[in-house]
Coordinates of C-alpha atoms and ligand atoms in Angstrom, one line a residue:
M1 CA -24.0 -19.3 -26.1
P2 CA -25.2 -17.1 -23.0
V3 CA -24.4 -18.3 -19.4
K4 CA -28.0 -19.1 -18.0
I5 CA -27.9 -19.5 -14.5
S6 CA -31.5 -20.3 -12.5
V7 CA -33.0 -18.2 -10.4
H8 CA -32.5 -20.5 -7.0
E9 CA -28.7 -19.9 -7.7
R10 CA -27.8 -16.6 -8.6
S11 CA -29.9 -15.8 -5.7
V12 CA -27.8 -18.2 -3.4
R13 CA -24.5 -16.7 -5.1
E14 CA -25.4 -13.3 -4.5
S15 CA -26.1 -13.6 -0.7
V16 CA -23.3 -15.1 -0.8
L17 CA -21.6 -12.1 -2.2
Y18 CA -23.6 -8.9 -0.9
Q19 CA -25.8 -10.1 2.1
D20 CA -23.8 -12.5 4.0
K21 CA -21.1 -11.9 3.8
N22 CA -20.9 -8.4 4.0
F23 CA -18.9 -8.3 1.3
Y24 CA -20.5 -4.7 0.0
I25 CA -20.1 -2.3 1.5
S26 CA -23.1 0.8 1.1
L27 CA -23.2 4.9 1.8
A28 CA -23.7 4.8 4.4
Q29 CA -21.0 1.7 6.0
M30 CA -17.8 4.2 4.0
R31 CA -19.7 7.6 5.8
R32 CA -19.0 5.6 8.7
I33 CA -15.8 4.4 8.1
S34 CA -14.8 7.8 6.8
R35 CA -16.0 9.9 11.0
D36 CA -14.4 6.8 12.9
F37 CA -11.3 6.6 11.0
R38 CA -11.3 10.7 11.7
S39 CA -12.0 10.4 16.0
E40 CA -9.0 7.4 15.2
M41 CA -6.9 9.8 13.4
A42 CA -7.3 13.0 15.9
R43 CA -6.9 10.4 19.3
G44 CA -3.2 9.4 16.7
L45 CA -2.5 13.3 16.8
A46 CA -2.9 13.9 21.1
G47 CA -1.2 10.4 21.7
D48 CA -4.2 8.8 22.7
K49 CA -5.0 5.5 22.4
S50 CA -5.6 4.8 18.5
S51 CA -5.4 2.2 16.3
L52 CA -2.6 5.3 14.0
K53 CA 0.0 5.3 14.8
M54 CA -0.3 8.9 13.2
I55 CA 3.7 9.1 12.7
P56 CA 6.2 13.0 12.6
A57 CA 8.2 12.0 10.3
Y58 CA 9.9 15.6 10.9
V59 CA 10.2 16.8 7.8
D60 CA 7.1 19.4 5.4
K61 CA 5.9 19.4 2.2
P62 CA 9.0 20.6 0.2
S63 CA 9.1 23.6 -1.6
G64 CA 9.7 22.4 -5.4
N65 CA 13.1 24.3 -5.0
E66 CA 15.4 21.7 -3.6
A67 CA 18.5 21.4 -6.0
G68 CA 21.4 18.7 -6.0
R69 CA 22.3 15.2 -6.9
F70 CA 21.3 12.8 -4.4
I71 CA 20.8 8.7 -4.1
A72 CA 17.7 7.3 -3.3
L73 CA 17.2 4.3 -1.5
D74 CA 14.3 2.4 -1.9
L75 CA 13.3 -0.1 0.3
G76 CA 9.8 -1.4 -0.4
G77 CA 8.1 -5.0 0.8
T78 CA 9.0 -6.8 -3.1
N79 CA 12.0 -5.0 -4.1
L80 CA 15.6 -2.9 -3.4
R81 CA 15.8 -0.2 -5.6
I82 CA 18.3 2.4 -5.9
L83 CA 17.8 5.8 -8.0
Q84 CA 21.0 8.8 -8.1
L85 CA 19.0 11.7 -8.8
E86 CA 19.4 15.3 -9.7
L87 CA 16.5 17.9 -8.7
K88 CA 17.1 20.6 -10.8
G89 CA 14.7 23.1 -9.0
K90 CA 11.0 24.2 -9.1
G91 CA 9.6 20.7 -9.7
R92 CA 12.3 20.3 -12.2
I93 CA 13.9 16.3 -12.0
L94 CA 16.7 13.8 -13.5
K95 CA 17.2 10.5 -13.4
H96 CA 20.7 9.6 -14.0
G97 CA 20.7 5.5 -13.1
E98 CA 18.9 3.1 -11.4
K99 CA 18.9 -0.5 -10.4
K100 CA 16.2 -3.0 -9.6
V101 CA 16.7 -6.6 -7.3
V102 CA 14.1 -8.5 -6.1
L103 CA 14.7 -9.4 -2.4
G104 CA 14.1 -13.6 -1.8
E105 CA 13.4 -14.8 1.9
K106 CA 16.4 -15.7 2.3
Y107 CA 16.0 -11.3 3.7
I108 CA 12.5 -10.8 4.0
K109 CA 13.1 -13.6 6.5
G110 CA 16.8 -13.8 8.0
T111 CA 18.6 -12.0 10.6
A112 CA 19.2 -7.8 10.4
Q113 CA 23.4 -8.7 8.8
S114 CA 22.1 -10.3 6.1
L115 CA 19.6 -8.0 5.5
F116 CA 21.9 -4.6 5.5
D117 CA 25.1 -6.2 4.8
F118 CA 22.9 -6.9 1.0
I119 CA 22.2 -3.8 0.5
A120 CA 25.1 -2.5 1.6
G121 CA 26.3 -3.8 -1.0
F122 CA 24.4 -3.7 -3.4
I123 CA 25.0 -0.1 -2.7
K124 CA 28.6 -0.9 -3.9
D125 CA 27.6 -2.3 -7.0
F126 CA 26.1 0.3 -7.6
L127 CA 28.3 3.0 -7.2
R128 CA 30.7 1.4 -8.8
E129 CA 28.7 1.1 -12.3
E130 CA 27.7 4.7 -11.7
G131 CA 31.4 5.5 -11.4
L132 CA 30.3 7.5 -8.3
E133 CA 33.0 5.6 -5.9
Q134 CA 35.5 8.4 -5.7
T135 CA 32.8 10.9 -5.0
S136 CA 33.0 13.0 -2.0
G137 CA 29.7 14.0 -0.1
L138 CA 26.9 11.6 -0.7
M139 CA 23.8 12.0 0.4
L140 CA 21.4 9.4 0.3
G141 CA 17.7 9.9 1.2
F142 CA 16.6 6.1 3.0
T143 CA 12.7 5.1 1.9
F144 CA 12.1 2.4 4.0
S145 CA 8.1 1.1 3.6
F146 CA 7.3 -0.1 7.5
P147 CA 6.2 2.0 10.6
I148 CA 9.1 4.0 11.9
Q149 CA 9.0 5.9 15.1
Q150 CA 11.1 9.0 14.5
S151 CA 13.2 11.1 17.2
G152 CA 14.9 13.6 14.3
I153 CA 15.1 13.6 10.1
A154 CA 17.6 10.9 9.9
S155 CA 16.8 8.3 11.9
G156 CA 14.0 6.4 13.7
I157 CA 13.0 2.7 15.1
L158 CA 11.4 -0.1 13.2
V159 CA 8.0 -0.3 15.4
H160 CA 6.7 -3.5 14.0
W161 CA 7.4 -5.9 10.6
T162 CA 4.3 -5.5 8.3
K163 CA 3.8 -7.6 4.6
D164 CA 5.2 -9.9 4.7
F165 CA 8.5 -9.7 7.1
S166 CA 9.5 -10.9 9.9
V167 CA 13.7 -10.2 9.4
S168 CA 15.1 -11.0 12.6
G169 CA 17.3 -8.4 15.4
V170 CA 15.7 -4.4 13.4
V171 CA 12.7 -4.0 15.9
G172 CA 13.4 -1.7 18.0
K173 CA 16.5 -1.4 16.6
D174 CA 17.8 2.2 14.4
V175 CA 17.7 1.2 10.2
V176 CA 19.7 4.0 10.1
V177 CA 22.4 3.0 12.4
L178 CA 21.6 -0.5 10.9
L179 CA 22.8 0.6 6.9
E180 CA 25.5 3.3 8.0
A181 CA 27.4 0.8 10.1
A182 CA 27.0 -2.6 7.0
L183 CA 28.2 0.2 4.8
K184 CA 30.8 1.3 7.3
K185 CA 31.9 -2.7 7.0
K186 CA 31.6 -2.2 3.0
G187 CA 34.7 0.1 3.5
I188 CA 32.3 2.8 1.6
Q189 CA 32.9 5.6 3.6
N190 CA 31.7 9.2 1.1
V191 CA 28.0 7.7 1.8
S192 CA 26.0 9.7 4.4
V193 CA 22.2 8.6 5.6
A194 CA 20.3 12.1 5.4
A195 CA 16.6 11.3 5.4
L196 CA 14.6 8.6 6.5
V197 CA 11.7 8.5 4.8
N198 CA 8.7 6.7 4.9
D199 CA 7.4 5.4 1.2
T200 CA 4.3 7.4 1.9
V201 CA 6.4 10.1 3.1
G202 CA 8.2 9.8 -0.2
T203 CA 5.5 9.9 -2.1
L204 CA 4.0 13.1 -0.9
A205 CA 7.1 14.0 -1.4
A206 CA 7.6 12.9 -4.8
G207 CA 4.3 14.3 -5.5
S208 CA 4.9 18.3 -4.2
Y209 CA 7.7 19.0 -5.6
K210 CA 5.2 19.9 -9.0
D211 CA 2.5 20.1 -7.5
P212 CA 1.6 22.2 -4.7
A213 CA -2.3 21.3 -4.3
C214 CA -0.1 17.5 -3.4
D215 CA -0.8 17.1 0.3
I216 CA -1.6 13.5 0.1
A217 CA -0.7 10.4 -0.5
V218 CA -1.9 6.8 -0.6
I219 CA -0.2 3.4 -1.6
L220 CA -1.7 0.6 -2.6
G221 CA 1.0 -2.4 -3.2
T222 CA 2.1 -5.1 -1.6
G223 CA 0.6 -2.7 1.8
T224 CA -1.6 -0.1 1.9
N225 CA -1.0 3.1 3.6
A226 CA -1.8 7.4 3.7
C227 CA 0.5 10.0 4.4
Y228 CA -0.7 14.4 5.1
Q229 CA 0.9 17.4 5.7
E230 CA -0.3 18.1 9.1
K231 CA -0.8 21.4 10.9
L232 CA 1.8 21.2 13.7
S233 CA -1.0 22.8 16.3
N234 CA -3.0 20.1 15.4
I235 CA -0.4 17.5 15.7
L236 CA -1.1 17.6 20.2
K237 CA 1.0 15.2 21.0
W238 CA 4.2 16.9 19.3
P239 CA 6.6 18.6 22.5
G240 CA 5.8 21.8 21.5
R241 CA 8.6 22.4 18.6
K242 CA 8.3 24.8 16.2
S243 CA 9.0 24.9 12.3
K244 CA 10.0 27.5 9.7
T245 CA 6.1 26.0 8.2
G246 CA 4.3 25.7 11.5
K247 CA 3.1 21.9 9.5
M248 CA 4.3 18.2 9.7
I249 CA 3.9 15.7 7.3
V250 CA 2.6 13.1 9.6
N251 CA 3.0 9.3 8.0
I252 CA -1.0 6.9 9.2
E253 CA 0.1 3.9 9.2
W254 CA -3.5 3.7 8.1
G255 CA -3.1 -0.5 7.6
N256 CA -3.9 -1.3 11.0
F257 CA -7.3 0.9 11.1
N258 CA -9.5 -1.4 12.4
K259 CA -13.1 0.1 12.4
I260 CA -14.5 -2.4 10.2
Q261 CA -16.5 -5.3 10.0
L262 CA -14.9 -7.9 9.3
T263 CA -16.7 -11.3 7.4
E264 CA -15.4 -14.8 8.1
Y265 CA -12.9 -14.9 5.3
D266 CA -11.1 -12.1 6.8
R267 CA -11.1 -13.6 10.3
L268 CA -9.6 -16.6 8.6
L269 CA -7.0 -15.1 7.0
D270 CA -6.3 -12.7 9.8
K271 CA -5.5 -15.6 12.0
K272 CA -3.3 -17.1 10.1
S273 CA -1.1 -13.6 9.2
D274 CA 2.0 -13.4 10.9
N275 CA 0.7 -10.4 12.8
P276 CA -2.9 -11.3 13.4
G277 CA -5.4 -8.4 14.8
F278 CA -2.6 -6.4 13.0
Q279 CA -3.0 -4.7 10.2
I280 CA -7.1 -5.0 9.8
L281 CA -7.2 -2.1 6.9
E282 CA -4.4 -3.7 4.5
K283 CA -5.9 -7.4 5.0
M284 CA -8.8 -5.6 3.1
V285 CA -7.6 -3.1 0.2
S286 CA -3.9 -4.5 0.1
G287 CA -1.7 -6.8 -2.4
M288 CA -0.3 -9.6 -0.2
Y289 CA -3.8 -10.2 1.0
L290 CA -6.9 -9.2 -1.8
G291 CA -5.3 -13.4 -4.0
E292 CA -6.2 -14.7 -0.3
I293 CA -9.2 -13.6 0.7
A294 CA -10.6 -14.4 -3.1
R295 CA -8.7 -17.5 -2.5
L296 CA -11.0 -18.6 1.1
L297 CA -14.7 -17.9 -0.5
M298 CA -13.6 -20.0 -3.8
V299 CA -13.0 -22.8 -1.1
D300 CA -15.8 -22.2 1.1
L301 CA -17.8 -22.4 -2.1
I302 CA -16.4 -25.5 -3.0
K303 CA -16.9 -27.2 0.0
R304 CA -20.8 -25.8 -0.4
K305 CA -21.0 -26.9 -4.4
L306 CA -21.9 -24.0 -5.7
L307 CA -18.3 -24.2 -7.5
F308 CA -16.6 -26.8 -9.7
R309 CA -19.7 -29.0 -8.7
G310 CA -17.5 -29.4 -4.8
G311 CA -14.0 -30.6 -7.3
N312 CA -10.6 -28.8 -7.1
L313 CA -10.1 -28.4 -2.9
A314 CA -6.8 -29.9 -3.6
V315 CA -5.5 -27.5 -6.0
L316 CA -7.3 -24.2 -4.3
G317 CA -7.0 -25.5 -0.4
K318 CA -2.9 -24.5 -1.5
E319 CA -2.7 -20.9 1.0
K320 CA -1.6 -18.0 -1.0
I321 CA -1.7 -19.8 -4.1
F322 CA -3.9 -17.4 -6.0
K323 CA -2.1 -14.0 -6.4
T324 CA -4.7 -10.8 -6.6
E325 CA -2.6 -10.5 -10.2
Y326 CA -4.7 -13.8 -10.7
M327 CA -7.5 -11.3 -10.5
S328 CA -6.7 -8.8 -11.9
R329 CA -6.4 -10.4 -15.0
I330 CA -9.6 -12.4 -14.7
E331 CA -11.9 -9.0 -13.9
F332 CA -9.6 -8.2 -17.2
D333 CA -11.8 -10.6 -18.8
N334 CA -15.0 -9.7 -20.7
S335 CA -15.7 -12.0 -23.0
A336 CA -18.9 -14.3 -22.3
E337 CA -17.1 -18.1 -21.0
G338 CA -14.2 -16.6 -19.3
V339 CA -12.1 -17.5 -21.8
D340 CA -8.5 -15.7 -20.7
I341 CA -10.1 -17.1 -17.0
E342 CA -10.5 -20.5 -18.4
A343 CA -6.6 -20.5 -19.1
L344 CA -5.5 -18.8 -15.9
L345 CA -7.6 -22.0 -13.9
K346 CA -5.2 -24.6 -16.2
G347 CA -2.4 -22.7 -15.8
L348 CA -2.8 -23.0 -11.1
K349 CA -4.4 -26.2 -12.5
V350 CA -7.5 -26.1 -12.1
A351 CA -9.7 -29.5 -14.1
D352 CA -13.2 -28.4 -15.0
S353 CA -14.8 -25.8 -14.6
S354 CA -17.1 -24.6 -16.6
A355 CA -18.4 -21.5 -18.0
Q356 CA -20.3 -20.5 -15.3
D357 CA -17.7 -21.3 -12.9
R358 CA -15.5 -19.0 -14.3
L359 CA -18.2 -16.3 -14.4
L360 CA -18.9 -17.2 -10.1
I361 CA -15.1 -16.9 -9.7
K362 CA -14.8 -13.1 -11.6
S363 CA -18.2 -11.7 -9.6
I364 CA -16.4 -13.1 -6.9
C365 CA -12.6 -11.2 -7.4
A366 CA -15.0 -7.5 -8.4
A367 CA -16.6 -8.0 -4.8
V368 CA -13.1 -8.1 -3.1
S369 CA -11.6 -5.7 -5.4
T370 CA -14.5 -3.4 -5.3
R371 CA -14.7 -4.1 -1.7
A372 CA -11.5 -2.2 -1.5
T373 CA -11.5 0.5 -3.2
R374 CA -14.7 1.5 -1.8
I375 CA -12.8 0.9 2.2
S376 CA -10.2 3.3 0.7
A377 CA -12.0 5.5 -0.7
A378 CA -13.6 6.2 2.9
V379 CA -10.6 6.1 4.7
L380 CA -9.6 9.0 1.8
A381 CA -13.1 11.2 3.0
G382 CA -11.5 10.8 6.1
V383 CA -7.7 12.0 5.7
I384 CA -9.2 14.8 3.0
T385 CA -12.9 16.1 5.4
K386 CA -9.5 16.0 8.8
I387 CA -7.6 18.5 6.9
D388 CA -10.5 20.7 5.2
P389 CA -14.1 19.8 6.5
S390 CA -16.0 21.4 3.3
L391 CA -13.8 20.2 0.2
S392 CA -13.3 24.3 -0.7
R393 CA -10.2 23.8 -2.0
R394 CA -8.4 21.5 -4.4
H395 CA -6.3 18.5 -2.9
T396 CA -3.8 16.0 -5.4
V397 CA -3.5 12.3 -3.5
A398 CA -0.1 11.5 -5.3
V399 CA -1.0 7.4 -4.9
D400 CA 1.5 4.9 -5.9
G401 CA 1.4 1.3 -6.3
S402 CA 1.0 -1.2 -8.8
V403 CA -3.2 -1.7 -7.5
Y404 CA -3.4 0.9 -8.0
E405 CA -2.1 1.7 -11.2
K406 CA -2.7 -2.3 -13.0
Y407 CA -5.9 -3.5 -11.4
P408 CA -8.8 -3.1 -14.1
G409 CA -11.3 -0.4 -12.4
F410 CA -9.6 -0.1 -8.9
A411 CA -8.8 3.7 -9.3
G412 CA -11.6 4.1 -11.4
N413 CA -14.1 2.8 -8.1
I414 CA -12.3 4.6 -6.1
E415 CA -12.6 7.9 -7.9
A416 CA -17.1 6.4 -7.9
A417 CA -17.5 5.9 -4.4
L418 CA -15.5 9.3 -4.1
K419 CA -18.0 11.1 -5.7
E420 CA -21.4 9.0 -3.7
L421 CA -19.4 10.7 -0.4
F422 CA -18.6 13.4 -1.9
G423 CA -21.0 14.5 -4.6
K424 CA -19.7 17.4 -7.5
K425 CA -17.3 18.3 -5.1
S426 CA -15.7 15.3 -5.3
R427 CA -14.2 17.3 -8.4
N428 CA -11.9 19.0 -5.8
I429 CA -10.5 15.8 -4.8
V430 CA -7.0 14.7 -7.9
L431 CA -5.5 11.3 -7.8
K432 CA -2.8 11.2 -9.4
V433 CA -0.9 8.6 -10.6
T434 CA 2.7 9.6 -8.4
K435 CA 5.4 6.5 -10.1
D436 CA 8.6 6.0 -8.3
G437 CA 7.8 8.0 -5.3
S438 CA 8.9 6.3 -3.2
G439 CA 11.9 6.6 -4.9
I440 CA 12.4 10.0 -6.2
G441 CA 10.4 11.1 -2.9
A442 CA 13.6 10.1 -0.8
A443 CA 16.1 12.4 -2.5
I444 CA 13.7 15.6 -2.7
I445 CA 14.1 15.4 0.8
A446 CA 17.4 14.4 1.7
G447 CA 17.6 18.3 -0.8
I448 CA 15.9 19.6 2.1
V449 CA 17.5 19.0 5.4
Ligands
ADP501 P1 6.2 -2.3 -2.6 O1 5.0 -2.2 -2.8 O2 6.4 -3.5 -2.9 O3 6.5 -1.1 -2.9 P2 4.4 -2.5 -5.7 O4 4.1 -1.3 -5.9 O5 5.2 -2.8 -6.5 O6 5.2 -2.6 -4.8 O7 3.4 -3.3 -5.2 C1 3.7 -5.1 -5.7 C2 2.2 -5.5 -5.3 O8 1.3 -5.0 -6.0 C3 2.5 -7.2 -5.1 O9 2.4 -7.9 -4.2 C4 1.5 -7.9 -6.1 O10 0.3 -8.1 -5.2 C5 0.3 -7.1 -6.3 N1 0.2 -6.2 -7.7 C6 1.2 -7.0 -8.8 N2 0.9 -6.1 -10.2 C7 -0.1 -6.4 -10.4 C8 -1.1 -6.8 -11.5 N3 -0.9 -6.8 -12.3 N4 -2.7 -5.9 -10.6 C9 -2.8 -6.1 -9.6 N5 -2.4 -6.6 -8.2 C10 -1.1 -6.5 -9.0
MG502 MG1 6.4 0.2 -2.7

């Protein structure tokens, strides 16, 4: 049975999603975001006040000829991973072993000591399992998915935590020093930290090891960020040191970009977050927050009796109950009555949804996710035109993260928005999923140094 929505009701719903609350990002807005983003990049590179930190990574892209055996340790927003990799040159990589664990609240909200002791123990187990306890001179690349201010390739001070981390005793400290101290405490003497890299930098290394046209990397997972290859002469704040190539990777820390118009829901989410006023772009785009924005919108519509006839507030009123994964599942349901949406809602103990409710929820998810893709495309366009204003050559963008990979339509909507922005020339932009980039890339960078 087709779902009937009255003209009045439809116009109320559309105005809720697209006009009053400004969830729709027009082409003109994308252009403005892109332009503002470029000028924030320039200010950040000059060392002027900017929402973008533009952190030099102390390393350039790999040549593809790096070779040897390396350990890669990857501390993401959700998982801790370790891999043993063999770089064979010519862009070839062999993976020898891998181990993964989800970090519990105990570690992500605990103390530096408990986190780093846990990491060192995890490394120790891996070395035993891989038969590497007696191997001397193991080089480790450490991917750390948080903003670090580096002063060399194997050192970096945590600027502040992002995502949901709030481990005490780490901000302002060198995370390599903390890791090495924990390794020593566990009696591990054969491992040294050769490189500390941000996950975007690792992803760019992984993408460009195989494809020389890859000069940008983007993360769209728990959080969001990007990095790119910049000319040293453009990094005005860089103290004049030379490098072999004259170029260096710059970690933009784009999650903190803040020249974007917020809705009342974004303001509410920001106010309740661990870091109000910071990571504004991240809060509109990444997996940690999309579900929560959708939930806040639903709560508002419930209160206005436009959803569930005003019911189910007790369930949906709970903070963070509505995950980004659910939005994926909801948008994937193309049935007229929202059959799977109903199953999902039942699982959440949301009672008595009508088909209209379910379709409205689907359009809420679409509004929130489409906005995320158009903002992502706009800031990516900012980076690309910063490097290559007339888009005269090919740029491969290495992308890592579950939101980009798994959210139905996310990748396609970014590409469509890039096409709106660049027309035919958008063919020069190739987005490529670079899985495990953050893991593999740390090993590659350990191989450069
Ligand atoms: P990390 O960012 O920790 O390195 P991921 O890239 O795997 O890890 O991102 C994990 C985040 O992606 C989760 O926090 C969740 O918000 C989101 N996510 C996971 N699976 C899906 C999915 N199927 N659809 C949409 N978002 C997802
Ligand atoms: Mg990751």
